[in-house]
Amino acid sequence: MKPFTTFVFLFTLCVAVLPPLIVAHPTNVTKLIRQACAHTAHKALCVDTLAADPISQGAANKTGLALVALRVASQNASDITELIKASVNDPSLAPAVQQGLSDCMDNYVDAAQQLDDSLAALLAGAHDDLSIWVNVAIADSDSCEKSIQGFKTEMSKENVKFRMLCENALAIAKAVAVAGN
Ligand SMILES: *[C@@H]1O[C@H](CO)[C@@H](O)[C@H](O)[C@H]1NC(C)=O
Ligand SMILES: *[C@@H]1O[C@H](CO)[C@@H](O)[C@H](O)[C@H]1NC(C)=O
Ligand SMILES: *[C@@H]1O[C@H](CO)[C@@H](O)[C@H](O)[C@H]1NC(C)=O
């Protein structure tokens, strides 16, 4: 192709293809998201994660957003489990590091389960159970952090962010429990 033809071709491609891609991923910080995240300690992370979730856009009340926040935390626990699975058998890791990661994997399998139970608790209005179970998920990530103490791994970063997601979800759920939707 001649340079100009190539340009026209690429330009047409961009105009035709990019807008649908942009439309497919709208991020919309709704008033409700801002109100819900005002209760949380990690507001920027809260707004980012809720606005990125398509279900948040249609949420009618804070309960809907608490559900999204819990689901995001649960998904994060599952993703972290997968991340560990991919590296735990790396033969270049020292046995003690492998053991630490293996313990972390158990912790995050449990954390995902606790958060799924918390989703059910929220729907049932069982706020005390929810609070206990989200705190167990947080304790799971603390246990993981202890297992890998002294080792240089990416896990510490994951532990910190996971804890923030849990704390945010708990704060929104608490706001619902105290003041209703
Ligand atoms: C963003 O939120 C506003 C107000 O809730 C709504 O009218 C609009 O349709 C939303 N846009 C998208 C892309 O979801
Ligand atoms: C809150 O929103 C959910 C859907 O997100 C809906 O099922 C529920 O009835 C709403 N509750 C109130 C009190 O409006
Ligand atoms: C877990 O969530 C955090 C915060 O959104 C993100 O930075 C991190 O990459 C996620 N972890 C995985 C393994 O997807």
CSV table of C-alpha atoms and ligand atoms in Angstrom, one decimal:
chain,number,residue,atom,x,y,z
A,1,MET,CA,0.0,0.0,0.0
A,2,LYS,CA,1.1,3.6,-0.7
A,3,PRO,CA,1.7,5.6,2.5
A,4,PHE,CA,-1.4,7.7,2.0
A,5,THR,CA,-3.6,4.7,1.3
A,6,THR,CA,-2.2,3.1,4.4
A,7,PHE,CA,-3.0,6.2,6.4
A,8,VAL,CA,-6.6,6.3,5.1
A,9,PHE,CA,-6.9,2.6,5.8
A,10,LEU,CA,-5.6,2.9,9.4
A,11,PHE,CA,-7.6,6.0,10.0
A,12,THR,CA,-10.8,4.4,8.9
A,13,LEU,CA,-10.0,1.4,11.1
A,14,CYS,CA,-9.6,3.6,14.1
A,15,VAL,CA,-12.8,5.5,13.5
A,16,ALA,CA,-14.7,2.4,12.9
A,17,VAL,CA,-13.3,0.2,15.6
A,18,LEU,CA,-12.4,2.4,18.5
A,19,PRO,CA,-15.7,4.0,19.5
A,20,PRO,CA,-17.4,0.7,20.1
A,21,LEU,CA,-14.5,-0.4,22.3
A,22,ILE,CA,-14.8,2.8,24.3
A,23,VAL,CA,-18.6,2.5,24.6
A,24,ALA,CA,-18.1,-1.1,25.8
A,25,HIS,CA,-16.3,0.0,28.9
A,26,PRO,CA,-18.1,3.0,30.3
A,27,THR,CA,-16.9,4.1,33.7
A,28,ASN,CA,-19.4,6.2,35.4
A,29,VAL,CA,-18.9,7.6,38.9
A,30,THR,CA,-22.5,7.9,40.0
A,31,LYS,CA,-23.7,10.0,42.9
A,32,LEU,CA,-24.6,6.8,44.7
A,33,ILE,CA,-21.0,5.5,44.3
A,34,ARG,CA,-19.6,8.7,45.7
A,35,GLN,CA,-22.0,8.6,48.6
A,36,ALA,CA,-21.2,5.0,49.4
A,37,CYS,CA,-17.4,5.5,49.1
A,38,ALA,CA,-17.6,8.5,51.4
A,39,HIS,CA,-18.0,5.9,54.2
A,40,THR,CA,-14.8,4.1,53.3
A,41,ALA,CA,-11.1,4.6,54.3
A,42,HIS,CA,-9.7,4.0,50.9
A,43,LYS,CA,-11.9,6.3,48.8
A,44,ALA,CA,-10.0,6.4,45.5
A,45,LEU,CA,-9.8,2.6,45.3
A,46,CYS,CA,-13.5,2.4,46.3
A,47,VAL,CA,-14.5,4.7,43.5
A,48,ASP,CA,-12.3,3.1,40.9
A,49,THR,CA,-13.5,-0.5,41.6
A,50,LEU,CA,-17.2,0.4,41.9
A,51,ALA,CA,-17.2,2.6,38.8
A,52,ALA,CA,-15.5,-0.1,36.8
A,53,ASP,CA,-18.2,-2.6,37.5
A,54,PRO,CA,-21.2,-2.5,35.2
A,55,ILE,CA,-23.6,-3.7,37.9
A,56,SER,CA,-22.7,-0.6,40.0
A,57,GLN,CA,-24.1,1.6,37.3
A,58,GLY,CA,-27.6,0.3,37.8
A,59,ALA,CA,-27.5,-0.1,41.5
A,60,ALA,CA,-30.5,1.4,43.1
A,61,ASN,CA,-29.1,1.8,46.6
A,62,LYS,CA,-26.1,1.2,48.8
A,63,THR,CA,-27.0,-2.4,49.4
A,64,GLY,CA,-26.4,-3.0,45.7
A,65,LEU,CA,-23.0,-1.3,45.9
A,66,ALA,CA,-22.1,-3.3,49.0
A,67,LEU,CA,-22.9,-6.4,47.0
A,68,VAL,CA,-20.6,-5.3,44.2
A,69,ALA,CA,-17.8,-4.4,46.7
A,70,LEU,CA,-18.0,-7.8,48.3
A,71,ARG,CA,-18.0,-9.6,44.9
A,72,VAL,CA,-15.0,-7.6,43.8
A,73,ALA,CA,-13.1,-8.6,47.0
A,74,SER,CA,-14.1,-12.2,46.6
A,75,GLN,CA,-13.0,-12.2,42.9
A,76,ASN,CA,-9.7,-10.6,44.0
A,77,ALA,CA,-9.2,-13.5,46.5
A,78,SER,CA,-9.8,-16.0,43.7
A,79,ASP,CA,-7.5,-14.2,41.4
A,80,ILE,CA,-4.8,-14.1,44.0
A,81,THR,CA,-5.3,-17.9,44.6
A,82,GLU,CA,-4.7,-18.4,40.8
A,83,LEU,CA,-1.7,-16.1,40.9
A,84,ILE,CA,-0.1,-18.2,43.7
A,85,LYS,CA,-1.0,-21.5,42.0
A,86,ALA,CA,1.0,-20.4,39.0
A,87,SER,CA,4.1,-19.7,41.0
A,88,VAL,CA,4.0,-22.0,44.1
A,89,ASN,CA,5.8,-24.9,42.3
A,90,ASP,CA,8.5,-22.7,40.7
A,91,PRO,CA,11.6,-24.9,41.4
A,92,SER,CA,13.8,-21.8,41.7
A,93,LEU,CA,12.0,-20.8,44.9
A,94,ALA,CA,13.5,-21.8,48.2
A,95,PRO,CA,11.4,-24.5,50.0
A,96,ALA,CA,10.5,-22.1,52.8
A,97,VAL,CA,9.1,-19.6,50.2
A,98,GLN,CA,7.1,-22.4,48.5
A,99,GLN,CA,5.7,-23.4,51.9
A,100,GLY,CA,4.8,-19.8,52.7
A,101,LEU,CA,3.0,-19.4,49.3
A,102,SER,CA,1.3,-22.7,49.8
A,103,ASP,CA,-0.1,-21.4,53.2
A,104,CYS,CA,-1.2,-18.2,51.4
A,105,MET,CA,-3.1,-20.2,48.9
A,106,ASP,CA,-5.0,-22.0,51.6
A,107,ASN,CA,-5.7,-18.6,53.2
A,108,TYR,CA,-7.1,-17.1,50.0
A,109,VAL,CA,-9.2,-20.1,49.2
A,110,ASP,CA,-10.8,-19.6,52.6
A,111,ALA,CA,-11.0,-15.8,52.2
A,112,ALA,CA,-13.0,-16.2,48.9
A,113,GLN,CA,-15.4,-18.6,50.7
A,114,GLN,CA,-15.8,-16.1,53.7
A,115,LEU,CA,-16.7,-13.3,51.2
A,116,ASP,CA,-19.2,-15.4,49.3
A,117,ASP,CA,-20.8,-16.3,52.7
A,118,SER,CA,-20.8,-12.5,53.4
A,119,LEU,CA,-22.7,-11.9,50.2
A,120,ALA,CA,-25.4,-14.3,51.3
A,121,ALA,CA,-25.4,-12.6,54.8
A,122,LEU,CA,-25.9,-9.2,53.3
A,123,LEU,CA,-28.9,-10.4,51.3
A,124,ALA,CA,-30.4,-11.9,54.4
A,125,GLY,CA,-29.8,-8.8,56.5
A,126,ALA,CA,-27.5,-10.8,58.8
A,127,HIS,CA,-25.1,-7.9,59.4
A,128,ASP,CA,-23.3,-9.4,62.4
A,129,ASP,CA,-22.4,-12.5,60.5
A,130,LEU,CA,-21.3,-10.4,57.6
A,131,SER,CA,-19.0,-8.4,59.8
A,132,ILE,CA,-17.5,-11.6,61.4
A,133,TRP,CA,-16.9,-13.2,58.0
A,134,VAL,CA,-15.3,-10.2,56.3
A,135,ASN,CA,-13.0,-9.9,59.3
A,136,VAL,CA,-12.0,-13.6,59.0
A,137,ALA,CA,-11.1,-12.8,55.3
A,138,ILE,CA,-8.9,-9.9,56.5
A,139,ALA,CA,-7.3,-12.2,59.1
A,140,ASP,CA,-6.6,-14.7,56.3
A,141,SER,CA,-4.6,-12.1,54.5
A,142,ASP,CA,-2.8,-11.3,57.7
A,143,SER,CA,-1.9,-14.9,58.1
A,144,CYS,CA,-0.6,-15.0,54.6
A,145,GLU,CA,1.6,-11.9,55.3
A,146,LYS,CA,3.1,-13.7,58.4
A,147,SER,CA,3.8,-16.8,56.3
A,148,ILE,CA,5.9,-14.9,53.8
A,149,GLN,CA,7.6,-12.5,56.2
A,150,GLY,CA,11.2,-12.0,55.4
A,151,PHE,CA,10.8,-13.2,51.8
A,152,LYS,CA,10.8,-10.9,48.8
A,153,THR,CA,7.5,-11.8,47.0
A,154,GLU,CA,4.8,-9.9,45.2
A,155,MET,CA,2.3,-11.3,47.8
A,156,SER,CA,2.7,-8.4,50.2
A,157,LYS,CA,1.4,-5.9,47.7
A,158,GLU,CA,-1.6,-8.2,47.0
A,159,ASN,CA,-2.2,-8.6,50.7
A,160,VAL,CA,-2.3,-4.8,51.2
A,161,LYS,CA,-4.8,-4.2,48.3
A,162,PHE,CA,-7.0,-7.2,49.2
A,163,ARG,CA,-7.2,-5.9,52.8
A,164,MET,CA,-8.3,-2.4,51.5
A,165,LEU,CA,-11.0,-4.0,49.3
A,166,CYS,CA,-12.3,-5.9,52.3
A,167,GLU,CA,-12.3,-2.8,54.6
A,168,ASN,CA,-14.1,-0.8,51.9
A,169,ALA,CA,-16.8,-3.5,51.4
A,170,LEU,CA,-17.2,-3.8,55.2
A,171,ALA,CA,-17.6,0.0,55.6
A,172,ILE,CA,-20.3,0.2,52.9
A,173,ALA,CA,-22.1,-2.8,54.4
A,174,LYS,CA,-21.9,-1.2,57.9
A,175,ALA,CA,-23.4,2.1,56.5
A,176,VAL,CA,-26.3,0.1,55.2
A,177,ALA,CA,-26.8,-1.7,58.5
A,178,VAL,CA,-26.7,1.6,60.5
A,179,ALA,CA,-28.7,3.9,58.2
A,180,GLY,CA,-30.5,1.6,55.7
A,181,ASN,CA,-30.2,2.2,52.0
B,1,LIG,C1,-24.1,7.5,34.1
B,1,LIG,O1,-25.0,7.9,35.2
B,1,LIG,C2,-26.0,8.8,34.9
B,1,LIG,C3,-26.7,9.2,36.2
B,1,LIG,O2,-26.9,8.1,37.0
B,1,LIG,C4,-26.9,8.1,33.9
B,1,LIG,O3,-27.9,9.0,33.5
B,1,LIG,C5,-26.1,7.7,32.6
B,1,LIG,O4,-26.9,7.0,31.7
B,1,LIG,C6,-24.9,6.8,33.1
B,1,LIG,N1,-24.0,6.5,31.9
B,1,LIG,C7,-23.6,5.3,31.7
B,1,LIG,C8,-22.7,5.2,30.6
B,1,LIG,O5,-23.9,4.4,32.4
B,2,LIG,C1,-31.9,-2.1,46.8
B,2,LIG,O1,-31.5,-2.5,45.5
B,2,LIG,C2,-31.7,-3.9,45.2
B,2,LIG,C3,-31.1,-4.1,43.8
B,2,LIG,O2,-29.9,-3.6,43.7
B,2,LIG,C4,-33.2,-4.2,45.3
B,2,LIG,O3,-33.4,-5.5,45.0
B,2,LIG,C5,-33.7,-3.8,46.7
B,2,LIG,O4,-35.1,-4.0,46.7
B,2,LIG,C6,-33.4,-2.4,47.0
B,2,LIG,N1,-33.8,-2.1,48.4
B,2,LIG,C7,-34.5,-1.0,48.7
B,2,LIG,C8,-34.8,-0.8,50.2
B,2,LIG,O5,-34.7,-0.1,47.9
B,3,LIG,C1,-6.7,-7.4,43.4
B,3,LIG,O1,-7.2,-6.1,43.4
B,3,LIG,C2,-6.3,-5.1,43.4
B,3,LIG,C3,-7.0,-3.8,43.6
B,3,LIG,O2,-8.0,-3.6,42.6
B,3,LIG,C4,-5.5,-5.1,42.1
B,3,LIG,O3,-4.5,-4.1,42.1
B,3,LIG,C5,-4.8,-6.5,42.0
B,3,LIG,O4,-4.1,-6.6,40.8
B,3,LIG,C6,-5.8,-7.6,42.2
B,3,LIG,N1,-5.1,-8.9,42.2
B,3,LIG,C7,-5.2,-9.8,41.3
B,3,LIG,C8,-4.4,-11.1,41.5
B,3,LIG,O5,-6.0,-9.7,40.3
